[in-house]
Tab-separated table of C-alpha atoms in Angstrom:
chain	number	residue	atom	x	y	z
A	1	LYS	CA	-0.052	-0.049	0.033
A	2	LYS	CA	2.925	2.253	0.703
A	3	ASN	CA	4.228	1.968	-2.785
A	4	ASP	CA	0.823	2.470	-4.271
A	5	LEU	CA	0.550	5.608	-2.161
A	6	LEU	CA	3.937	6.905	-3.299
A	7	GLY	CA	2.854	6.362	-6.795
A	8	GLU	CA	-0.248	8.658	-6.298
A	9	LEU	CA	1.512	11.363	-4.208
A	10	LEU	CA	4.628	12.037	-6.220
A	11	PRO	CA	2.740	13.532	-9.210
A	12	LEU	CA	0.903	15.673	-6.666
A	13	GLU	CA	4.217	17.512	-5.967
A	14	GLN	CA	4.447	18.579	-9.769
A	15	GLN	CA	0.944	19.759	-9.742
A	16	LEU	CA	1.274	21.818	-6.502
A	17	ALA	CA	4.439	23.474	-8.081
A	18	SER	CA	2.705	23.956	-11.483
A	19	GLY	CA	1.522	27.630	-11.019
A	20	CYS	CA	-1.863	26.572	-12.437
A	21	THR	CA	-4.541	27.406	-9.866
A	22	GLU	CA	-6.978	24.774	-11.062
A	23	GLU	CA	-4.185	22.141	-10.921
A	24	GLN	CA	-3.006	23.205	-7.579
A	25	LEU	CA	-6.595	23.019	-5.965
A	26	ALA	CA	-7.150	19.574	-7.442
A	27	ALA	CA	-3.773	18.501	-5.979
A	28	LEU	CA	-4.653	19.896	-2.533
A	29	ALA	CA	-8.049	18.185	-2.554
A	30	ALA	CA	-6.357	14.895	-3.448
A	31	LEU	CA	-3.653	15.440	-0.799
A	32	ALA	CA	-6.437	16.283	1.820
A	33	GLU	CA	-8.069	12.907	1.147
A	34	HIS	CA	-4.731	11.099	1.767
A	35	ALA	CA	-4.042	13.131	4.804
A	36	ALA	CA	-7.349	11.904	6.388
A	37	ASP	CA	-5.901	8.327	6.369
A	38	PRO	CA	-3.407	7.264	8.933
A	39	VAL	CA	-1.296	5.379	6.536
A	40	GLY	CA	-1.347	8.432	4.135
A	41	ARG	CA	-0.322	10.689	6.982
A	42	ARG	CA	2.643	8.246	7.716
A	43	VAL	CA	3.897	8.375	4.202
A	44	LEU	CA	3.382	12.147	3.768
A	45	ALA	CA	5.395	12.857	6.954
A	46	ALA	CA	8.151	10.605	6.254
A	47	GLU	CA	8.553	9.904	2.653
A	48	VAL	CA	7.811	12.872	0.433
A	49	PRO	CA	9.562	15.944	1.829
A	50	GLY	CA	9.410	17.832	-1.545
A	51	LEU	CA	5.558	17.434	-1.434
A	52	LEU	CA	5.435	18.947	2.080
A	53	ALA	CA	7.666	21.750	0.944
A	54	GLN	CA	5.321	22.714	-1.736
A	55	LEU	CA	2.371	22.447	0.636
A	56	PHE	CA	4.153	25.023	3.122
A	57	ILE	CA	4.783	27.373	0.155
A	58	LEU	CA	1.114	27.482	-0.607
A	59	CYS	CA	0.246	27.880	3.150
A	60	GLU	CA	1.941	31.200	2.985
A	61	GLN	CA	0.796	32.227	-0.510
A	62	GLN	CA	-1.718	34.824	0.253
A	63	GLU	CA	-3.135	35.094	-3.483
A	64	PRO	CA	-5.578	33.678	-4.440
A	65	GLN	CA	-7.125	33.525	-0.951
A	66	GLU	CA	-8.870	30.253	-1.958
A	67	MET	CA	-5.589	28.702	-2.571
A	68	GLN	CA	-4.150	29.602	0.843
A	69	ASN	CA	-7.332	28.500	2.661
A	70	ALA	CA	-7.259	25.166	0.799
A	71	ALA	CA	-3.534	24.595	1.720
A	72	LEU	CA	-4.066	25.453	5.382
A	73	GLN	CA	-7.028	23.152	5.620
A	74	THR	CA	-4.923	20.337	4.153
A	75	LEU	CA	-2.223	21.036	6.659
A	76	ALA	CA	-4.900	20.869	9.454
A	77	ALA	CA	-6.029	17.522	8.098
A	78	LEU	CA	-2.355	16.216	7.873
A	79	THR	CA	-1.747	17.265	11.559
A	80	ALA	CA	-4.737	15.492	13.005
A	81	PHE	CA	-2.376	12.950	14.383
A	82	ASP	CA	-3.098	9.684	16.069
A	83	LYS	CA	-2.406	9.778	19.787
A	84	ASN	CA	0.284	7.009	19.732
A	85	GLU	CA	3.967	6.528	19.111
A	86	GLU	CA	3.429	6.547	15.455
A	87	GLY	CA	1.427	9.787	15.516
A	88	GLU	CA	4.124	11.497	17.567
A	89	GLN	CA	6.832	10.425	15.151
A	90	ASP	CA	4.724	11.802	12.158
A	91	ALA	CA	4.287	15.079	14.113
A	92	HIS	CA	7.940	15.416	14.791
A	93	ALA	CA	8.826	14.676	11.224
A	94	ILE	CA	6.364	17.372	9.926
A	95	LEU	CA	7.509	19.898	12.459
A	96	ASP	CA	11.075	19.216	11.627
A	97	GLY	CA	10.233	19.228	7.870
A	98	GLY	CA	9.485	23.139	8.035
A	99	ALA	CA	6.002	23.428	9.698
A	100	ALA	CA	7.493	25.089	12.713
A	101	GLU	CA	8.854	27.922	10.745
A	102	VAL	CA	5.814	28.318	8.507
A	103	LEU	CA	3.477	28.428	11.556
A	104	GLY	CA	5.743	31.014	13.284
A	105	ARG	CA	5.344	33.347	10.323
A	106	LEU	CA	1.680	32.769	9.923
A	107	LEU	CA	1.027	33.620	13.673
A	108	VAL	CA	2.583	36.977	13.411
A	109	GLY	CA	1.193	38.012	10.050
A	110	SER	CA	-1.423	40.622	9.473
A	111	ASN	CA	-4.019	38.345	7.952
A	112	ARG	CA	-6.240	37.033	10.634
A	113	ARG	CA	-7.760	34.029	8.705
A	114	PRO	CA	-4.217	32.288	8.251
A	115	CYS	CA	-3.537	33.142	11.937
A	116	GLU	CA	-6.747	31.373	12.975
A	117	HIS	CA	-5.795	28.211	10.845
A	118	ALA	CA	-2.193	28.309	12.322
A	119	LEU	CA	-3.595	28.381	15.847
A	120	GLY	CA	-5.752	25.303	15.204
A	121	ILE	CA	-2.748	23.504	13.600
A	122	CYS	CA	-0.721	24.202	16.707
A	123	VAL	CA	-3.525	22.681	18.760
A	124	ASN	CA	-3.033	19.581	16.832
A	125	PHE	CA	0.628	19.482	17.479
A	126	ALA	CA	0.456	20.381	21.251
A	127	SER	CA	-2.456	17.779	21.843
A	128	THR	CA	-0.530	14.921	20.281
A	129	SER	CA	1.864	14.217	23.217
A	130	LEU	CA	3.938	15.795	26.002
A	131	GLY	CA	6.967	15.721	23.841
A	132	LEU	CA	5.226	17.715	21.097
A	133	ARG	CA	3.848	20.280	23.600
A	134	ASP	CA	7.280	20.719	24.802
A	135	ALA	CA	8.629	20.989	21.287
A	136	LEU	CA	6.338	24.061	20.580
A	137	VAL	CA	7.749	25.576	23.682
A	138	THR	CA	11.414	24.916	23.045
A	139	ARG	CA	11.069	25.941	19.308
A	140	GLY	CA	9.719	29.370	20.445
A	141	ILE	CA	6.321	28.989	18.962
A	142	ALA	CA	4.452	29.077	22.123
A	143	LYS	CA	6.208	32.319	23.013
A	144	ARG	CA	5.597	33.741	19.513
A	145	VAL	CA	1.833	32.866	19.948
A	146	LEU	CA	1.700	34.706	23.348
A	147	ASP	CA	3.522	37.815	22.029
A	148	ALA	CA	1.581	37.973	18.731
A	149	ILE	CA	-1.980	37.511	19.746
A	150	PRO	CA	-3.492	40.529	21.616
A	151	ILE	CA	-6.576	39.876	23.465
A	152	HIS	CA	-9.112	42.699	22.936
A	153	ASP	CA	-12.414	40.739	22.896
A	154	ALA	CA	-12.301	38.479	25.919
A	155	GLY	CA	-15.735	39.526	26.775
A	156	GLN	CA	-17.277	38.560	23.439
A	157	PRO	CA	-14.598	36.529	21.889
A	158	GLY	CA	-13.966	36.137	18.161
A	159	PRO	CA	-12.582	33.071	16.313
A	160	ILE	CA	-8.897	33.774	16.993
A	161	THR	CA	-9.355	34.365	20.857
A	162	ARG	CA	-11.377	31.179	20.909
A	163	LYS	CA	-8.550	29.194	19.068
A	164	PHE	CA	-6.030	30.976	21.333
A	165	ALA	CA	-7.757	29.955	24.520
A	166	GLU	CA	-8.091	26.246	23.234
A	167	LEU	CA	-4.325	26.311	22.389
A	168	LEU	CA	-3.347	27.445	26.015
A	169	ARG	CA	-5.625	24.791	27.452
A	170	VAL	CA	-3.985	22.083	25.478
A	171	VAL	CA	-0.405	23.515	26.248
A	172	CYS	CA	-1.479	23.352	29.976
A	173	SER	CA	-3.073	19.869	29.598
A	174	TRP	CA	0.205	18.577	31.180
A	175	PRO	CA	1.578	20.467	34.139
A	176	VAL	CA	3.550	23.472	33.183
A	177	ALA	CA	7.125	22.645	34.535
A	178	ASP	CA	9.763	24.995	36.176
A	179	ASN	CA	12.488	24.462	33.615
A	180	ALA	CA	14.527	26.448	31.202
A	181	ALA	CA	12.163	25.788	28.312
A	182	PHE	CA	9.219	27.490	30.138
A	183	ARG	CA	11.073	30.237	31.840
A	184	ASP	CA	10.140	32.843	29.179
A	185	VAL	CA	6.834	31.512	28.598
A	186	VAL	CA	4.994	31.129	32.090
A	187	GLN	CA	4.705	34.807	32.809
A	188	PRO	CA	3.002	35.824	29.526
A	189	LEU	CA	0.991	32.584	29.661
A	190	VAL	CA	-0.480	33.444	33.083
A	191	ASN	CA	-1.116	36.994	32.061
A	192	SER	CA	-3.209	35.834	28.936
A	193	LEU	CA	-5.075	33.284	30.947
A	194	ALA	CA	-5.899	35.961	33.651
A	195	ILE	CA	-7.373	38.018	30.841
A	196	LEU	CA	-9.324	35.224	29.169
A	197	SER	CA	-10.766	34.207	32.547
A	198	THR	CA	-12.743	37.449	32.453
A	199	SER	CA	-14.655	36.138	29.423
A	200	ASN	CA	-18.482	35.735	29.327
A	201	ASP	CA	-18.113	32.852	26.790
A	202	ASP	CA	-18.320	29.629	28.492
A	203	GLU	CA	-15.980	27.970	25.924
A	204	VAL	CA	-13.143	30.437	26.423
A	205	LEU	CA	-13.831	30.656	30.247
A	206	LEU	CA	-13.642	26.958	30.689
A	207	ALA	CA	-10.459	26.627	28.619
A	208	SER	CA	-8.847	29.437	30.638
A	209	LEU	CA	-9.809	27.762	34.047
A	210	GLN	CA	-8.579	24.428	32.969
A	211	ALA	CA	-5.372	25.886	32.144
A	212	LEU	CA	-5.017	28.075	35.328
A	213	ALA	CA	-5.402	24.855	37.250
A	214	ASN	CA	-2.311	23.281	35.689
A	215	VAL	CA	0.197	26.008	36.118
A	216	LYS	CA	2.677	25.807	39.100
A	217	TYR	CA	2.645	29.030	41.175
A	218	GLY	CA	5.772	28.469	43.169
A	219	ASP	CA	6.998	31.992	42.394
A	220	ASP	CA	5.417	35.152	43.552
A	221	GLU	CA	6.195	36.897	40.197
A	222	ARG	CA	3.557	34.570	38.711
A	223	LEU	CA	1.010	36.094	40.924
A	224	LEU	CA	1.320	39.484	39.562
A	225	PRO	CA	-0.744	39.060	36.499
A	226	LEU	CA	-3.437	37.509	38.661
A	227	VAL	CA	-3.393	40.390	41.033
A	228	LYS	CA	-3.344	42.914	38.145
A	229	HIS	CA	-6.463	41.381	36.524
A	230	ALA	CA	-8.280	40.429	39.763
A	231	THR	CA	-8.334	36.867	38.815
A	232	LEU	CA	-8.623	35.464	42.388
A	233	GLU	CA	-11.665	37.730	42.965
A	234	ARG	CA	-12.987	36.498	39.656
A	235	LEU	CA	-12.533	32.902	40.840
A	236	VAL	CA	-14.477	33.440	44.030
A	237	PHE	CA	-17.228	35.110	41.994
A	238	LEU	CA	-17.419	32.045	39.776
A	239	PHE	CA	-18.206	29.851	42.892
A	240	GLU	CA	-21.682	31.342	42.705
A	241	GLN	CA	-22.346	30.339	38.997
A	242	PRO	CA	-25.033	27.926	38.343
A	243	SER	CA	-22.762	25.788	36.087
A	244	PRO	CA	-21.136	22.777	37.959
A	245	GLU	CA	-18.443	22.627	35.313
A	246	ILE	CA	-17.527	26.354	35.811
A	247	CYS	CA	-17.717	25.822	39.688
A	248	VAL	CA	-15.442	22.797	39.720
A	249	LEU	CA	-12.730	24.284	37.377
A	250	ALA	CA	-12.919	27.703	39.169
A	251	ALA	CA	-12.447	25.891	42.789
A	252	ARG	CA	-9.536	23.617	41.222
A	253	ALA	CA	-7.804	26.759	39.648
A	254	ALA	CA	-8.134	28.588	43.005
A	255	ARG	CA	-6.694	25.677	45.055
A	256	GLN	CA	-3.793	25.488	42.602
A	257	ILE	CA	-2.991	29.305	42.753
A	258	ALA	CA	-3.514	29.641	46.663
A	259	CYS	CA	-1.348	26.677	47.317
A	260	GLY	CA	1.527	28.095	45.311
A	261	THR	CA	3.115	30.350	47.885
A	262	VAL	CA	2.209	31.906	51.181
A	263	THR	CA	1.715	35.126	49.358
A	264	SER	CA	-0.828	33.550	46.939
A	265	MET	CA	-2.843	32.112	49.801
A	266	GLN	CA	-2.947	35.497	51.490
A	267	ALA	CA	-4.091	37.059	48.273
A	268	PHE	CA	-6.810	34.418	47.893
A	269	LEU	CA	-7.964	34.858	51.480
A	270	VAL	CA	-8.393	38.659	51.024
A	271	ASN	CA	-11.399	37.843	48.779
A	272	GLN	CA	-13.121	36.150	51.763
A	273	PRO	CA	-13.690	32.881	49.824
A	274	VAL	CA	-15.017	30.670	52.584
A	275	PRO	CA	-18.632	31.580	52.630
A	276	ALA	CA	-18.909	31.198	48.911
A	277	VAL	CA	-17.156	27.913	48.952
A	278	CYS	CA	-19.448	26.601	51.683
A	279	ASP	CA	-22.604	27.908	49.736
A	280	MET	CA	-21.258	26.181	46.612
A	281	MET	CA	-20.884	22.798	48.400
A	282	ALA	CA	-24.378	23.200	49.941
A	283	ARG	CA	-25.951	24.092	46.508
A	284	GLU	CA	-24.402	21.943	44.126
A	285	GLU	CA	-24.977	18.086	44.118
A	286	GLU	CA	-22.337	17.328	41.507
A	287	PRO	CA	-19.799	15.174	43.260
A	288	SER	CA	-16.780	16.910	41.526
A	289	VAL	CA	-17.912	20.342	42.816
A	290	GLN	CA	-18.348	18.993	46.341
A	291	ARG	CA	-15.036	17.256	46.275
A	292	GLU	CA	-13.087	20.523	44.965
A	293	GLY	CA	-15.026	22.570	47.642
A	294	CYS	CA	-13.894	20.274	50.310
A	295	LEU	CA	-10.188	20.225	49.236
A	296	LEU	CA	-10.205	23.923	49.199
A	297	ILE	CA	-11.644	24.207	52.723
A	298	ALA	CA	-8.934	21.580	53.768
A	299	GLU	CA	-6.157	23.947	52.492
A	300	VAL	CA	-7.600	27.148	54.098
A	301	SER	CA	-8.466	25.201	57.468
A	302	ALA	CA	-4.720	23.814	57.627
A	303	LEU	CA	-3.729	27.464	58.306
A	304	GLY	CA	-5.576	27.383	61.657
A	305	GLY	CA	-6.427	30.561	63.587
A	306	PRO	CA	-9.239	32.761	62.235
A	307	HIS	CA	-9.676	30.716	59.032
A	308	VAL	CA	-11.146	27.775	61.115
A	309	LYS	CA	-13.703	30.175	62.720
A	310	GLU	CA	-14.628	31.448	59.156
A	311	VAL	CA	-15.436	27.802	58.132
A	312	VAL	CA	-17.435	27.282	61.228
A	313	ALA	CA	-19.185	30.542	60.915
A	314	ALA	CA	-20.068	29.755	57.295
A	315	GLY	CA	-21.876	26.528	58.383
A	316	GLY	CA	-19.030	24.512	56.937
A	317	VAL	CA	-19.191	21.795	59.818
A	318	PRO	CA	-22.628	20.468	59.140
A	319	ILE	CA	-22.077	20.581	55.288
A	320	LEU	CA	-18.878	18.511	55.867
A	321	LYS	CA	-20.760	16.170	58.122
A	322	GLY	CA	-23.571	15.532	55.474
A	323	LEU	CA	-20.839	14.879	52.819
A	324	LEU	CA	-19.238	12.176	54.878
A	325	LYS	CA	-22.292	10.111	53.864
A	326	ASN	CA	-22.190	10.971	50.186
A	327	GLU	CA	-22.287	7.987	47.799
A	328	ASP	CA	-19.296	9.014	45.943
A	329	ALA	CA	-16.049	7.824	47.777
A	330	GLY	CA	-14.036	10.666	46.394
A	331	VAL	CA	-16.426	13.239	48.148
A	332	ARG	CA	-16.264	11.201	51.436
A	333	GLU	CA	-12.499	11.288	51.288
A	334	ALA	CA	-12.269	15.045	50.603
A	335	ALA	CA	-14.878	15.773	53.223
A	336	ILE	CA	-12.922	13.707	55.880
A	337	ARG	CA	-9.620	15.433	54.860
A	338	ALA	CA	-11.384	18.827	55.258
A	339	LEU	CA	-12.646	18.038	58.819
A	340	ALA	CA	-9.183	16.667	59.683
A	341	ALA	CA	-7.573	19.864	58.599
A	342	LEU	CA	-10.203	21.777	60.415
A	343	THR	CA	-9.432	20.119	63.894
A	344	TRP	CA	-5.797	19.712	63.613
A	345	ARG	CA	-4.805	23.252	64.455
A	346	SER	CA	-8.109	24.373	65.940
A	347	ALA	CA	-9.024	25.448	69.399
A	348	PRO	CA	-10.248	22.747	71.800
A	349	PRO	CA	-13.836	24.290	72.093
A	350	LEU	CA	-14.419	23.084	68.463
A	351	VAL	CA	-14.219	19.467	69.771
A	352	GLY	CA	-17.423	20.144	71.610
A	353	SER	CA	-19.098	21.417	68.645
A	354	LEU	CA	-18.229	18.459	66.409
A	355	VAL	CA	-19.339	16.100	69.143
A	356	GLU	CA	-22.617	17.987	69.484
A	357	ALA	CA	-23.050	17.716	65.707
A	358	GLU	CA	-22.633	13.836	66.012
A	359	VAL	CA	-19.532	13.824	63.594
A	360	VAL	CA	-17.989	11.033	65.735
A	361	PRO	CA	-20.512	8.246	64.949
A	362	VAL	CA	-20.200	9.087	61.165
A	363	VAL	CA	-16.398	8.851	61.183
A	364	VAL	CA	-16.237	5.815	63.268
A	365	GLY	CA	-18.694	4.202	60.820
A	366	MET	CA	-16.112	4.825	58.126
A	367	LEU	CA	-13.448	2.630	59.814
A	368	CYS	CA	-14.665	-0.591	58.031
A	369	ALA	CA	-13.106	-2.821	55.491
A	370	ALA	CA	-15.553	-1.500	52.810
A	371	GLU	CA	-13.834	1.900	52.789
A	372	THR	CA	-10.446	2.499	51.114
A	373	SER	CA	-7.289	3.366	52.881
A	374	GLU	CA	-7.462	6.721	51.293
A	375	ILE	CA	-10.484	7.422	53.576
A	376	VAL	CA	-9.588	5.274	56.748
A	377	LEU	CA	-6.301	7.109	57.260
A	378	PRO	CA	-7.619	10.684	57.177
A	379	ALA	CA	-10.544	9.491	59.365
A	380	LEU	CA	-7.974	8.346	61.873
A	381	VAL	CA	-6.238	11.726	61.745
A	382	LEU	CA	-9.547	13.359	62.320
A	383	LEU	CA	-10.166	11.147	65.340
A	384	GLN	CA	-6.720	11.641	66.701
A	385	SER	CA	-6.964	15.466	66.525
A	386	LEU	CA	-10.462	15.386	68.278
A	387	ALA	CA	-9.052	12.975	70.997
A	388	ARG	CA	-5.973	15.251	71.558
A	389	ALA	CA	-8.213	18.570	71.775
A	390	GLY	CA	-10.641	16.670	73.931
A	391	GLY	CA	-7.674	16.031	76.374
A	392	VAL	CA	-6.634	19.638	76.396
A	393	LEU	CA	-10.227	20.693	76.937
A	394	ARG	CA	-10.383	18.375	79.884
A	395	ALA	CA	-7.323	19.770	81.569
A	396	GLN	CA	-8.272	23.399	80.677
A	397	SER	CA	-11.833	23.089	81.951
A	398	LYS	CA	-11.155	20.436	84.755
A	399	LEU	CA	-13.694	18.165	83.296
A	400	PRO	CA	-14.061	14.668	84.865
A	401	SER	CA	-13.278	12.907	81.503
A	402	ASN	CA	-12.424	13.449	77.815
A	403	ILE	CA	-15.669	14.060	76.094
A	404	PHE	CA	-14.428	12.849	72.910
A	405	ALA	CA	-13.239	9.511	74.400
A	406	GLU	CA	-16.704	9.130	75.874
A	407	ALA	CA	-18.379	9.766	72.512
A	408	LEU	CA	-15.960	7.228	70.864
A	409	ILE	CA	-16.678	4.590	73.359
A	410	GLN	CA	-20.420	4.954	73.026
A	411	VAL	CA	-20.398	4.130	69.329
A	412	GLY	CA	-18.005	1.302	69.651
A	413	GLY	CA	-15.067	3.203	68.258
A	414	LEU	CA	-12.466	1.688	70.482
A	415	ASP	CA	-13.257	-1.800	69.285
A	416	LYS	CA	-12.908	-0.757	65.761
A	417	LEU	CA	-9.516	0.825	66.498
A	418	LYS	CA	-8.343	-2.504	67.984
A	419	THR	CA	-9.537	-4.420	64.971
A	420	ILE	CA	-7.597	-2.073	62.730
A	421	VAL	CA	-4.448	-2.632	64.766
A	422	GLU	CA	-4.966	-6.469	64.636
A	423	MET	CA	-6.141	-6.846	61.108
A	424	SER	CA	-4.652	-4.067	58.955
A	425	GLY	CA	-1.495	-4.736	56.896
A	426	ASP	CA	-0.693	-1.062	56.588
A	427	LYS	CA	1.834	0.090	59.038
A	428	ALA	CA	0.864	3.911	58.805
A	429	THR	CA	-2.804	2.985	59.477
A	430	CYS	CA	-1.871	0.808	62.449
A	431	GLN	CA	0.261	3.516	63.929
A	432	ARG	CA	-2.345	6.101	63.557
A	433	ALA	CA	-5.094	3.938	65.244
A	434	ILE	CA	-2.606	3.378	68.201
A	435	ALA	CA	-2.177	7.088	68.306
A	436	VAL	CA	-5.925	7.811	68.520
A	437	MET	CA	-6.271	5.243	71.544
A	438	GLU	CA	-3.362	6.845	73.198
A	439	ALA	CA	-4.875	10.268	72.776
A	440	CYS	CA	-8.098	8.956	74.239
A	441	CYS	CA	-6.243	8.465	77.537
A	442	MET	CA	-5.306	12.013	77.955
């Protein structure tokens, strides 16, 4: 089949170079058909460099416009690579064969239609594999895109802004690493995403939020564009939107940014996000939204101090308690982590409120073989922090007993802890169960 294809493709090279518009358009149509087939793409990528060179020439030939459009559509079909090793090899071959330089010039040209095509073709390359995404960065194409595409229509985006947002989403589909290749890209990347996240268009907004959630914010300089464009305030506002998809991506992006540095967490908390997060968890029934809300509450609560009080004041404890009974294991795990973080550095009086809210029976009920270790271990952390705080409360208030230990005994918690120590093969789980029993004796 390869020889047959070569026999059909080689004459097309002469037709593309003929200078006759009719012949060139016919050759492009035939080439597009071959490009739609995986075998045809393989042969085109590796066996006919002269044909590719002629195609690249027509992609930059502005007159007649019909010719350029047809050439760019053919290149788009050719770069719809398979997501496998062969597809990655084809992509590298075409990129090395001259596509990188052609795309770079089209992206900075004054003609918007070829620029739109070029962005779509860049999406094809970047979505093929992590290696191709990195190739776009190391070859300077990503930086050229960021420098060349001004965003003047984020509110009501046009085709180029939509393609631009999609490209940034794909570029960030894999974590954006802290290495030399990305050093000159991350700052303008975050700046563009901050602008795009102000969009009223769901497609652009979702793409920008997904990308924001995959950038590493370990450097305070990356926070500057987010502060400039009030991105954190925008994310908190998005928690109130009726779309579960927007809520979950906004919460995920907010958590990624806030956990980057101490400064970024402080900048996030300035926007008083806790009530909005608690409202979002109480309002939305989508498990992914509830899970992201719990994880965000866990990060805020881990700071202790006034932030724990904010969670309590916003009604977070009964919401989290309710989520402990959720059918989704991921939601239960996130809720138990949030409660564990809430109690680990909190004042002892919170123990009394949790006991009164009957959190203990629910948590003890999670210490069974049916639950995964991802849930059991944080449940034990929560019980340990409650027991420890109960002992402090007993000493401070001169109570006759540890109110937590009493609540634990009443629901058969000590028996379950002993069973875990005897039956569990996980060392960390056993050690944590022993620590809970020891804390009950305080």
